[in-house]
PDB file of C-alpha atoms in Angstrom:
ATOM      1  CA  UNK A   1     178.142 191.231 106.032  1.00 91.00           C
ATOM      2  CA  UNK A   2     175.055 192.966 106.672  1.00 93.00           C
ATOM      3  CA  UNK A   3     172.377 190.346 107.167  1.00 93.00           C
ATOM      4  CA  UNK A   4     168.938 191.457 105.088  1.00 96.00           C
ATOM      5  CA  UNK A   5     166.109 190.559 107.676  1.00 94.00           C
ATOM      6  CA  UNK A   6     163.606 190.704 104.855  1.00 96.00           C
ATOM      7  CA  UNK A   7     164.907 188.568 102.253  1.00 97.00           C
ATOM      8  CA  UNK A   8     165.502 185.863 104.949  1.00 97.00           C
ATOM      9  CA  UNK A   9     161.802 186.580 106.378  1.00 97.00           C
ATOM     10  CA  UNK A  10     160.424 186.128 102.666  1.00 97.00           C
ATOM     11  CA  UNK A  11     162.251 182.869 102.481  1.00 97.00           C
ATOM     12  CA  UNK A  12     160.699 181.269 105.382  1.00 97.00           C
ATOM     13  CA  UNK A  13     156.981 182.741 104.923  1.00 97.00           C
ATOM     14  CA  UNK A  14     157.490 181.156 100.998  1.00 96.00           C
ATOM     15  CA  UNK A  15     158.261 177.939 102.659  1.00 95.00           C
ATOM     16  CA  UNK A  16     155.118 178.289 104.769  1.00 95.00           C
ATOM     17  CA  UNK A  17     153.130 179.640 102.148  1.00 94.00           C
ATOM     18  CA  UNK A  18     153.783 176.078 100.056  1.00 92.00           C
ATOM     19  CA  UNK A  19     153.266 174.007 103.395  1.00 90.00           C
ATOM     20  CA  UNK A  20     149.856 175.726 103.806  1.00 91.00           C
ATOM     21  CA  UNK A  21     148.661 174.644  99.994  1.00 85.00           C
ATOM     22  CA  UNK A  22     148.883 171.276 101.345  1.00 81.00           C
ATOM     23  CA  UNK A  23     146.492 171.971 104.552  1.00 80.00           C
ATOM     24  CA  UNK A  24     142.725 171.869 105.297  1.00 77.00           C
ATOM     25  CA  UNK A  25     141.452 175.818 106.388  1.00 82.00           C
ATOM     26  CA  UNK A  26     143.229 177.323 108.769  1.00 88.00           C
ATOM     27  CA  UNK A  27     142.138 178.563 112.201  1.00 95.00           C
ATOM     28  CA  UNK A  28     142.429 182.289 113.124  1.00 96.00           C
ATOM     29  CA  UNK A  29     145.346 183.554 114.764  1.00 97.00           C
ATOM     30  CA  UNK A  30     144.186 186.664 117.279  1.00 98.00           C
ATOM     31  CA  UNK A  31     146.311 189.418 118.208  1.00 97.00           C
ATOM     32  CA  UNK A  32     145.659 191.457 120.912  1.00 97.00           C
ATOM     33  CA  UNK A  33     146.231 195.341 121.555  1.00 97.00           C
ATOM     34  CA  UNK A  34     145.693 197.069 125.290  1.00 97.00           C
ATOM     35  CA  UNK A  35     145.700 200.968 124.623  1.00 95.00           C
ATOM     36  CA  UNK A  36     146.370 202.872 121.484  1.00 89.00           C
ATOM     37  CA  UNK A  37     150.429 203.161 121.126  1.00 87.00           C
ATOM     38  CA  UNK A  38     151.184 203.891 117.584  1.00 85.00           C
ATOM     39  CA  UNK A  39     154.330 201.840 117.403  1.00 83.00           C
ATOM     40  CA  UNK A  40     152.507 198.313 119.126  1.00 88.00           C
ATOM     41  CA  UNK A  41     149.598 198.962 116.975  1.00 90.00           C
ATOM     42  CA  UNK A  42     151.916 198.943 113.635  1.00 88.00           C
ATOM     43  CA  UNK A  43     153.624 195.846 114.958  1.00 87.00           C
ATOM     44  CA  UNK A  44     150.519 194.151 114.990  1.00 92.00           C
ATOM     45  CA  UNK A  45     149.649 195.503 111.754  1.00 92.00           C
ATOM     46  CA  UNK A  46     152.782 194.372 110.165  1.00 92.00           C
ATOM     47  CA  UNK A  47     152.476 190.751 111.514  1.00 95.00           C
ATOM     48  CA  UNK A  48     148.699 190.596 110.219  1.00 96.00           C
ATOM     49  CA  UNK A  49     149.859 191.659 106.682  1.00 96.00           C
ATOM     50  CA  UNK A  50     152.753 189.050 107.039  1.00 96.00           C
ATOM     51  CA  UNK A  51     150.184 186.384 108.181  1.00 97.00           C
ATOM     52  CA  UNK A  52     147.645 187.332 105.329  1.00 96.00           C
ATOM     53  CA  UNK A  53     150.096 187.131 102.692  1.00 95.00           C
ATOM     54  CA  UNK A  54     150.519 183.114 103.462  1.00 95.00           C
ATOM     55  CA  UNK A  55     147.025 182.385 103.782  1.00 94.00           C
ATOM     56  CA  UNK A  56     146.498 183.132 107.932  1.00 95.00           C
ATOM     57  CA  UNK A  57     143.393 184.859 108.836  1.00 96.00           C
ATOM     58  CA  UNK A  58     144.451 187.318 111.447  1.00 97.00           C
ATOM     59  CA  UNK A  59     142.337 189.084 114.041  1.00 96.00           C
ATOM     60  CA  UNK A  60     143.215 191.741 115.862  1.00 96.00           C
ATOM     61  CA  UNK A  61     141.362 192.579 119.060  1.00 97.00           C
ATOM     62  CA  UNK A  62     141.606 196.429 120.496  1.00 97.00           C
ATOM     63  CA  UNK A  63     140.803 196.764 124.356  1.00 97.00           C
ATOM     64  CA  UNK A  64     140.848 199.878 126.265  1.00 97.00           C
ATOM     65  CA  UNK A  65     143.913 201.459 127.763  1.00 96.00           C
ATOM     66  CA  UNK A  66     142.386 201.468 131.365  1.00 96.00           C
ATOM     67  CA  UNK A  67     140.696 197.511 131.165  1.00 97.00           C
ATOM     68  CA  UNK A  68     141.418 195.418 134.382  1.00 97.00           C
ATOM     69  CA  UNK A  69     143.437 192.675 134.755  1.00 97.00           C
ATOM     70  CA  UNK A  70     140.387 191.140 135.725  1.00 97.00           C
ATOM     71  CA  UNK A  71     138.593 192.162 132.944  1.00 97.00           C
ATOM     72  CA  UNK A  72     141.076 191.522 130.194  1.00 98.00           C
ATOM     73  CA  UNK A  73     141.310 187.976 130.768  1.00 97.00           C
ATOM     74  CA  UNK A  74     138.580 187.502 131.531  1.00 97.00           C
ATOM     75  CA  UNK A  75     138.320 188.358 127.448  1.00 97.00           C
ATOM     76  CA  UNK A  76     141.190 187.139 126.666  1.00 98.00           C
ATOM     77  CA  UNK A  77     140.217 183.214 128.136  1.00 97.00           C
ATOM     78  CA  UNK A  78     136.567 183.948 125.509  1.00 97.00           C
ATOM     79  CA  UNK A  79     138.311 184.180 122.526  1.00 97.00           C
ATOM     80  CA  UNK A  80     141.130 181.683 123.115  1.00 96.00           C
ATOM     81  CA  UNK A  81     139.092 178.978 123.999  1.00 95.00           C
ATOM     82  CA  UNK A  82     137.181 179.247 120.677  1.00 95.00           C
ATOM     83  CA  UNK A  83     137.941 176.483 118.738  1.00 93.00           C
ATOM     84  CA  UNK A  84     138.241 178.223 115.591  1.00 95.00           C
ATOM     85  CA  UNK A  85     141.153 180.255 117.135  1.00 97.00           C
ATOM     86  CA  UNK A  86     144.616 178.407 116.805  1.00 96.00           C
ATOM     87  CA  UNK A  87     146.886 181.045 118.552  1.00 97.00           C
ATOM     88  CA  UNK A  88     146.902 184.279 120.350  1.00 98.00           C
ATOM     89  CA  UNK A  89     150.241 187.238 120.465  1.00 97.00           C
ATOM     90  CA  UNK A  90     149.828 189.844 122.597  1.00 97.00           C
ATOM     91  CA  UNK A  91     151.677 193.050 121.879  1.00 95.00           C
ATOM     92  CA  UNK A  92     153.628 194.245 124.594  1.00 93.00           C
ATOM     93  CA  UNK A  93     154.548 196.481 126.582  1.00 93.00           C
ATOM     94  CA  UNK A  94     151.272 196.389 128.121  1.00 95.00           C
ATOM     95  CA  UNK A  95     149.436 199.630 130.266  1.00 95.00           C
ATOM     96  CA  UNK A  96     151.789 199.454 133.456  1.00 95.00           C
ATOM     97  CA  UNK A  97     148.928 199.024 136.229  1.00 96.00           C
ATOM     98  CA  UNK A  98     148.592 195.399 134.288  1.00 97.00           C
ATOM     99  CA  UNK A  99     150.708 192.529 135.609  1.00 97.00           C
ATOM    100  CA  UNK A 100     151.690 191.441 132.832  1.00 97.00           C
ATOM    101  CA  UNK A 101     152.914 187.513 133.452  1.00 97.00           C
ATOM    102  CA  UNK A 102     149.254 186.799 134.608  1.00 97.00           C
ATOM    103  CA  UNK A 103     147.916 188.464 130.936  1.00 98.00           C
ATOM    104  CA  UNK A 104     150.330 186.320 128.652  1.00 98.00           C
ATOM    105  CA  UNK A 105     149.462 183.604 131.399  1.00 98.00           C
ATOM    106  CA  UNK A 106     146.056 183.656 129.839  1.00 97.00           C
ATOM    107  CA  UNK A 107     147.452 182.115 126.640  1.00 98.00           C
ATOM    108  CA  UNK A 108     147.237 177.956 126.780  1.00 97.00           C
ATOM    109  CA  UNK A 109     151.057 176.578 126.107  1.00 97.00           C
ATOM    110  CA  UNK A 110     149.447 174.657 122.751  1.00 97.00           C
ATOM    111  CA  UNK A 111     147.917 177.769 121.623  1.00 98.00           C
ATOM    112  CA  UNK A 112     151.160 180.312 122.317  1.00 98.00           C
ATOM    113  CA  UNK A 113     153.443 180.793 119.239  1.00 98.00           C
ATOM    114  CA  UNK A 114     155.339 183.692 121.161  1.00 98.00           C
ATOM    115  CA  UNK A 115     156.492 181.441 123.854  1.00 98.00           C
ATOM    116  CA  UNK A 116     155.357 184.082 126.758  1.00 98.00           C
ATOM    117  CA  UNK A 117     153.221 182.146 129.081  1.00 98.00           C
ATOM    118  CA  UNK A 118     154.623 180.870 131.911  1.00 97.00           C
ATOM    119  CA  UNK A 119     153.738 176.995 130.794  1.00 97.00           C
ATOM    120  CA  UNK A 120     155.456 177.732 127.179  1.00 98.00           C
ATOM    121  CA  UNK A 121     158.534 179.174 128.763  1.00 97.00           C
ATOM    122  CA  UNK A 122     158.480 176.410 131.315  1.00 97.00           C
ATOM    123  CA  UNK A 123     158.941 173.874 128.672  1.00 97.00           C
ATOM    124  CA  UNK A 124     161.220 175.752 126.730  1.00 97.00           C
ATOM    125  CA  UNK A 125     163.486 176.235 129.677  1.00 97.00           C
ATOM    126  CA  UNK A 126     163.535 172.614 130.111  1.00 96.00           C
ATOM    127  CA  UNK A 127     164.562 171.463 126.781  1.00 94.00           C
ATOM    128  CA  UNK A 128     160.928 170.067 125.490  1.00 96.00           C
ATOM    129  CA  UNK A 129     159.580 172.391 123.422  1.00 96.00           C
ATOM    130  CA  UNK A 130     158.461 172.083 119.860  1.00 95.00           C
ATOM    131  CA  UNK A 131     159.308 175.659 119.048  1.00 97.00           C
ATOM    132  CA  UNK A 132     161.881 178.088 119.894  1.00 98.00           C
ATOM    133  CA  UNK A 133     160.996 181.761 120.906  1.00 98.00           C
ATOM    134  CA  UNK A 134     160.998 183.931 118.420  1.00 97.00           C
ATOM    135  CA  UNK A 135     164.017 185.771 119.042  1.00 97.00           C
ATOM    136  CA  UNK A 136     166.054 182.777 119.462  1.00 98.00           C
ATOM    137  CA  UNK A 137     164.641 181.619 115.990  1.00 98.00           C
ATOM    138  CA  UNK A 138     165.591 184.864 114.757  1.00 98.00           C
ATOM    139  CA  UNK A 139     169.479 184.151 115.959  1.00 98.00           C
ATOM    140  CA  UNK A 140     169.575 180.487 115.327  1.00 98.00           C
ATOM    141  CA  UNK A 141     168.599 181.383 111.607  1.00 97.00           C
ATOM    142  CA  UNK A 142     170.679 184.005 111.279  1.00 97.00           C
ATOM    143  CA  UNK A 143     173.506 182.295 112.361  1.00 97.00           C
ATOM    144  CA  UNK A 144     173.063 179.154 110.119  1.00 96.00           C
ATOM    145  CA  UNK A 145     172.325 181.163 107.226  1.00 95.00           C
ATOM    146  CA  UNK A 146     175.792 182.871 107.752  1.00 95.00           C
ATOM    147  CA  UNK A 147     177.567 179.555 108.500  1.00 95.00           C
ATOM    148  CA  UNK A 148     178.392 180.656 112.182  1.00 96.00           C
ATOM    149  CA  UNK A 149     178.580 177.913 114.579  1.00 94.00           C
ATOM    150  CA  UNK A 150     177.827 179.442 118.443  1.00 96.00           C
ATOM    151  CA  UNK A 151     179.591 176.181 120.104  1.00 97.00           C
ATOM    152  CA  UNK A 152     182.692 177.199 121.848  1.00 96.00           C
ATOM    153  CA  UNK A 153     181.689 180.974 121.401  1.00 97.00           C
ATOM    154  CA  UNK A 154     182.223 183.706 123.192  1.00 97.00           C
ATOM    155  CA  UNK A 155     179.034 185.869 123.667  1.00 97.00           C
ATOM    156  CA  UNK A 156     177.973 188.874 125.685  1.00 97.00           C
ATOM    157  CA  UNK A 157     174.201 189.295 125.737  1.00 98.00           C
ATOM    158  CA  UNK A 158     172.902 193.055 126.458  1.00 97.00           C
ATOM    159  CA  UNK A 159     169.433 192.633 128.834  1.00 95.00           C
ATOM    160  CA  UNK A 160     168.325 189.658 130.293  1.00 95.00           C
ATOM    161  CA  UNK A 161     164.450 190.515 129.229  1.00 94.00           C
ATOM    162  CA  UNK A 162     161.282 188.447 128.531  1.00 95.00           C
ATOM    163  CA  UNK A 163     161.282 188.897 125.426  1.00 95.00           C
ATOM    164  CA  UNK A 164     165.358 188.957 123.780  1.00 96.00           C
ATOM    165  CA  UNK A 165     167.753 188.154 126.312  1.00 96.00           C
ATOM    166  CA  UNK A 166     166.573 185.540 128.881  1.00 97.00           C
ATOM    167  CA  UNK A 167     165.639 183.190 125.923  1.00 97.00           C
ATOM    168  CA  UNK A 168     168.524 184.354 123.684  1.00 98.00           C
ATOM    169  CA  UNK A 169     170.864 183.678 126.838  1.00 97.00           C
ATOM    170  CA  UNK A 170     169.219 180.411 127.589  1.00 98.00           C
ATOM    171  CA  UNK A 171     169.402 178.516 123.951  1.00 98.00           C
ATOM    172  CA  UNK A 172     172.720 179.796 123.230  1.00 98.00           C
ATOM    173  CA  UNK A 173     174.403 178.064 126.581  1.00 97.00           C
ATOM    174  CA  UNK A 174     172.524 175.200 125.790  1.00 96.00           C
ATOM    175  CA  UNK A 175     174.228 175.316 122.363  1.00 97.00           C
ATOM    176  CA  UNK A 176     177.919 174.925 124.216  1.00 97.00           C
ATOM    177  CA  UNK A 177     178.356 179.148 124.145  1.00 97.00           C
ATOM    178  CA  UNK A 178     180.036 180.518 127.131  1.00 97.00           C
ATOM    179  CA  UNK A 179     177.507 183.029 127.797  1.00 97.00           C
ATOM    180  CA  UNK A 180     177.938 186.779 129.846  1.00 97.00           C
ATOM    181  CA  UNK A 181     174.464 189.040 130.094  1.00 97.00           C
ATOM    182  CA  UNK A 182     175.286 192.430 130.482  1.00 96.00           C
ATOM    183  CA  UNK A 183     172.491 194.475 132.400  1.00 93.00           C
ATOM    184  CA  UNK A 184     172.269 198.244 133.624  1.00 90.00           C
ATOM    185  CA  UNK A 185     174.386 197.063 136.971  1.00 92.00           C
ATOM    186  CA  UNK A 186     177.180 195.443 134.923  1.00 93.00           C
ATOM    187  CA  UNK A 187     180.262 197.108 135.967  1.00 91.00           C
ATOM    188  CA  UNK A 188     182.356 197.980 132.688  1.00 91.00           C
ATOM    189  CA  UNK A 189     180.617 196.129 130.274  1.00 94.00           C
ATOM    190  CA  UNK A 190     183.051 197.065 127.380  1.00 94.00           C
ATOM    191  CA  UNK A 191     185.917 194.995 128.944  1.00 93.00           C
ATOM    192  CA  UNK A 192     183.290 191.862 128.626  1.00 94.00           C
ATOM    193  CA  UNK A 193     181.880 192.709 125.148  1.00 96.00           C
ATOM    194  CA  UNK A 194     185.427 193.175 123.482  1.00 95.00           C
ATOM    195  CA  UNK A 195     186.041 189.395 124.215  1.00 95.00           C
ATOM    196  CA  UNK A 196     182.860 188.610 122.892  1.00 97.00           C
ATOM    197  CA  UNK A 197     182.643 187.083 119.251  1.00 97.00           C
ATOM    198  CA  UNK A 198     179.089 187.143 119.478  1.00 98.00           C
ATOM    199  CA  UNK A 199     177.067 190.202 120.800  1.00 98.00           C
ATOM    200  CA  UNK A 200     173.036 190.064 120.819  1.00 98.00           C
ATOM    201  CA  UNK A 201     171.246 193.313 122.354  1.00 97.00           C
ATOM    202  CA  UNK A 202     167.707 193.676 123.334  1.00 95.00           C
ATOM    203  CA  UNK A 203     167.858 196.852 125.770  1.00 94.00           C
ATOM    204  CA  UNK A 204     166.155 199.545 123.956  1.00 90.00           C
ATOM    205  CA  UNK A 205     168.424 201.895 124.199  1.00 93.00           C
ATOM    206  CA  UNK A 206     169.963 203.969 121.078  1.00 93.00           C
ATOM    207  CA  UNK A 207     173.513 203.610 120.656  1.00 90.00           C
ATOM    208  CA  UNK A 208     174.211 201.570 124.011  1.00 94.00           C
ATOM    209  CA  UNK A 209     176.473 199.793 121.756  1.00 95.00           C
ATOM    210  CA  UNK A 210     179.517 201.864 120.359  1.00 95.00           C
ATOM    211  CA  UNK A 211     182.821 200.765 117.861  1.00 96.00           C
ATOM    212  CA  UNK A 212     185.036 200.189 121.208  1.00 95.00           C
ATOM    213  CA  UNK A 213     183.051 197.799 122.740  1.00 96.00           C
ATOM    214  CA  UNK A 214     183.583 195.078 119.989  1.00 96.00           C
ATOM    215  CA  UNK A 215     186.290 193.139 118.672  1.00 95.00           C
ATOM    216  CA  UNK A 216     187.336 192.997 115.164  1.00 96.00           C
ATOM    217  CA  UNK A 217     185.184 190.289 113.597  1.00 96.00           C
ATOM    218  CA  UNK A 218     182.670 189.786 116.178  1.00 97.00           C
ATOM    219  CA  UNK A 219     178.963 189.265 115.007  1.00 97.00           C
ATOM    220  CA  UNK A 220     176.901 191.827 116.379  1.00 98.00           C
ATOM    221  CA  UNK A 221     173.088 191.156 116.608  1.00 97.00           C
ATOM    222  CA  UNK A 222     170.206 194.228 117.009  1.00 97.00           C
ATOM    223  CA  UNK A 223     166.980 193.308 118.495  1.00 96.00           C
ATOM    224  CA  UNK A 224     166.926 197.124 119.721  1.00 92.00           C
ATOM    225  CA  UNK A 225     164.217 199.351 118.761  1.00 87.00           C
ATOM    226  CA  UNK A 226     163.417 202.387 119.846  1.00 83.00           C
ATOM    227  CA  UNK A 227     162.329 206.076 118.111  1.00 73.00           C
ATOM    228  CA  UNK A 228     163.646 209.080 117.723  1.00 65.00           C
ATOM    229  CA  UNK A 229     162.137 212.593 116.518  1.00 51.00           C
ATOM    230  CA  UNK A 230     164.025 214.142 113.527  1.00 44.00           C
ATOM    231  CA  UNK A 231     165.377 217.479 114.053  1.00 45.00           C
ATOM    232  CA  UNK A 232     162.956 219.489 111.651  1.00 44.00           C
ATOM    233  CA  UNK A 233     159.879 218.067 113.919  1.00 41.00           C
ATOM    234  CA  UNK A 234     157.634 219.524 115.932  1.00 39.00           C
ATOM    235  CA  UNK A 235     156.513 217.501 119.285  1.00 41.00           C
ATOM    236  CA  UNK A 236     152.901 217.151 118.944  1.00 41.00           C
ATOM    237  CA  UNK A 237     152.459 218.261 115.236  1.00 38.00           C
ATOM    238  CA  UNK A 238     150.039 215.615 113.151  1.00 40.00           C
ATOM    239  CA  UNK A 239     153.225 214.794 111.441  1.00 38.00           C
ATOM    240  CA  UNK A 240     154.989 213.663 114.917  1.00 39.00           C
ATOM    241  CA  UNK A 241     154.579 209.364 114.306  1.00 40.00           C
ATOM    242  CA  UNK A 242     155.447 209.705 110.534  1.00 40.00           C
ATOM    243  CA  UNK A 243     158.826 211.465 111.286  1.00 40.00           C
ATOM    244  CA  UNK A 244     160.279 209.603 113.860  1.00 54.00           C
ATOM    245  CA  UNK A 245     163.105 207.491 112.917  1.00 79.00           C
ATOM    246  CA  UNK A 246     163.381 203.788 114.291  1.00 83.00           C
ATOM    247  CA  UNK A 247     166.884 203.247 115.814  1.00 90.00           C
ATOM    248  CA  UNK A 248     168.653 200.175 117.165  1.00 94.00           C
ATOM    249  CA  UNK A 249     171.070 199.737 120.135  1.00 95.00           C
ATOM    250  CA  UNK A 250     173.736 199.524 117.918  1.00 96.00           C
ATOM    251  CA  UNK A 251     175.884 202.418 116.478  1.00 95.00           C
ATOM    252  CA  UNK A 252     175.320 200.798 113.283  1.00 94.00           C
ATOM    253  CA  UNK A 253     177.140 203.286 111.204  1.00 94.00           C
ATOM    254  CA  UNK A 254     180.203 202.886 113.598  1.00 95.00           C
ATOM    255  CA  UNK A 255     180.080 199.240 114.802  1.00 96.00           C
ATOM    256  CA  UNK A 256     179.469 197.726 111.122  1.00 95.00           C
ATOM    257  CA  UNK A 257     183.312 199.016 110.174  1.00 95.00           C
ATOM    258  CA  UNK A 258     184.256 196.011 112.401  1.00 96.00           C
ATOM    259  CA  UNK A 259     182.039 193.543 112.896  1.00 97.00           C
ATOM    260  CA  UNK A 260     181.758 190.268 109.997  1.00 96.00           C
ATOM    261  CA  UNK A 261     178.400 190.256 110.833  1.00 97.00           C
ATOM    262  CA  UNK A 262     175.661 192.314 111.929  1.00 97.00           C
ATOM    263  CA  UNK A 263     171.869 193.113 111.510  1.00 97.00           C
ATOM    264  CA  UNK A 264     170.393 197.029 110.746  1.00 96.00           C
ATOM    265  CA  UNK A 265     167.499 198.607 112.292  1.00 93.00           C
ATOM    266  CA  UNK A 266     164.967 198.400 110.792  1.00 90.00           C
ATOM    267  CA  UNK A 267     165.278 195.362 108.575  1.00 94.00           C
ATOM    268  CA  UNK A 268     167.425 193.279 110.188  1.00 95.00           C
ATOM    269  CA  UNK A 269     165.868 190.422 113.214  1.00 96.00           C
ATOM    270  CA  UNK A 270     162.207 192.472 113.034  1.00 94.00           C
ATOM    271  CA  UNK A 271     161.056 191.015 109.843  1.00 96.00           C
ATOM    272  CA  UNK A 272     162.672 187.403 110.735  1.00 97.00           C
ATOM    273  CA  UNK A 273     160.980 187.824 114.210  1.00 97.00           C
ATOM    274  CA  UNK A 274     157.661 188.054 112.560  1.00 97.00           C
ATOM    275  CA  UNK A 275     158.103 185.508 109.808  1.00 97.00           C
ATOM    276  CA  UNK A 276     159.598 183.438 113.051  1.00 98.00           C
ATOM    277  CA  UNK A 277     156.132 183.739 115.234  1.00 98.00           C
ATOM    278  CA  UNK A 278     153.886 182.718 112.121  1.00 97.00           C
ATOM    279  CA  UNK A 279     156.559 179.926 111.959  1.00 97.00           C
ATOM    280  CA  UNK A 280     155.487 178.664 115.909  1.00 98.00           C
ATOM    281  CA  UNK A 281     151.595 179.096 114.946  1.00 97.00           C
ATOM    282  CA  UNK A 282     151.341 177.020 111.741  1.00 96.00           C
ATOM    283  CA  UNK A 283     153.383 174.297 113.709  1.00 95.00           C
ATOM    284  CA  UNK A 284     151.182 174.368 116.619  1.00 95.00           C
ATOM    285  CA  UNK A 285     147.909 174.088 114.539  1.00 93.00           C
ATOM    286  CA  UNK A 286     149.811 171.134 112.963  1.00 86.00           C
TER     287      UNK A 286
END
């Protein structure tokens, strides 16, 4: 089964479009953009079309590659703290001279729909939060929809990072999974991911995840994402971020002869990710 990210994205932005009818105006949900990387600022882009198309007003604020940390929360805390704004995202990776923990920290628990500041993840880690990272929601839905149960699983997750696998990891041993993460120091990680029957990978990393490293039947789920030039381009030519091609971890062509499950990139967990963070903002207005 190849799981279509979109049509399960369109289902649960329908649902919120009908539970928004019902409510008073809406405040603003801001997203935020340090420097000018093509593929963060079409993110962004793609989750303020998703957000307009229910009814969110979305607001995306551009800052300078070279801001301070100083500086940019310092911005960050002024248009937070405005009443009429209900949330904040910030796209990451952010500029590397940035500490990034003490940016998302910026973002007040109630007012975090990514589940990135310290407080949010704090309560999420203890079992009392009223949303689930995006990414998780991404699996947990994917997984229901497809009638898989992760209790008494098997599951090898690929990355242990902020954003996929320390959450993923997390909600899926608290579900009664026996849980591995695999990271870069992982000593033969195909001898742990063949017993897996669910795989989840985060890394980044194109084809990290080949046909011998899974078991027959195993569901494999791609939050990879990375890009790749095609062969006819030429670095630097104004045509360079139109022909690059977006590729998972997984060796999708490969892998999807044997797993029972698994999600392409693009259009697998991106669109559900989206449709899962406008999911956390309308709930924490409510």
């Amino acid at each position: 089964m190849i799981i279509d990210g979109r049509k399960i994205a369109d289902g649960i932005l329908g649902e919120l479009k009908n539970e928004l009818v019902k409510l008073k105006k809406l405040p603003y949900l801001a997203a935020v953009l340090v420097g000018d990387d093509a593929g963060s600022r079409r993110f962004l882009e793609l989750k303020k079309k998703a957000a307009e198309s229910i009814g969110i007003e979305c607001r995306i604020y551009e800052f300078p590659e070279n801001i301070s940390n100083g500086e940019l929360r310092k911005k960050l805390n002024q248009i937070v703290k405005a009443t009429t704004c209900g949330g904040m995202i910030i796209e990451l990776p952010l500029p590397a001279h940035l500490n990034t923990q003490a940016i998302l920290n910026a973002v007040p628990e109630e007012k975090d729909p990514d589940v990135l500041s310290q407080k949010a993840q704090g309560t999420f880690f203890a079992g009392r939060s009223k949303i689930l990272p995006p990414s998780v929601e991404a699996v947990r839905v994917i997984l229901t929809q497809s009638g898989n149960e992760p209790r008494g699983k098997n599951c090898a997750v690929f990355g242990y990072g902020l954003l996929v696998g320390k959450p993923v990891s997390h909600w899926l041993t608290g579900q009664g999974a026996a849980v591995t993460v695999i990271n870069e120091f992982t000593e033969n990680p195909a001898e742990l991911s063949k017993k897996a029957d669910i795989i989840i990978s985060g890394v980044g990393k194109p084809g990290l995840i080949k046909p011998d490293m899974i078991k027959d039947g195993a569901i494999v789920i791609d939050f990879g994402y990375s890009r790749a030039r095609t062969q006819n381009e030429t670095l630097g030519s104004p045509e360079h971020s139109a022909k690059q091609n977006v590729l998972g971890d997984v060796d999708f062509e490969e892998v999807s002869k044997k797993a029972s499950l698994i999600t392409p990139v693009p259009g697998g967990t991106g669109p559900i990710v989206v449709a899962a963070v406008l999911k956390n903002f309308v709930k924490l207005v409510k």
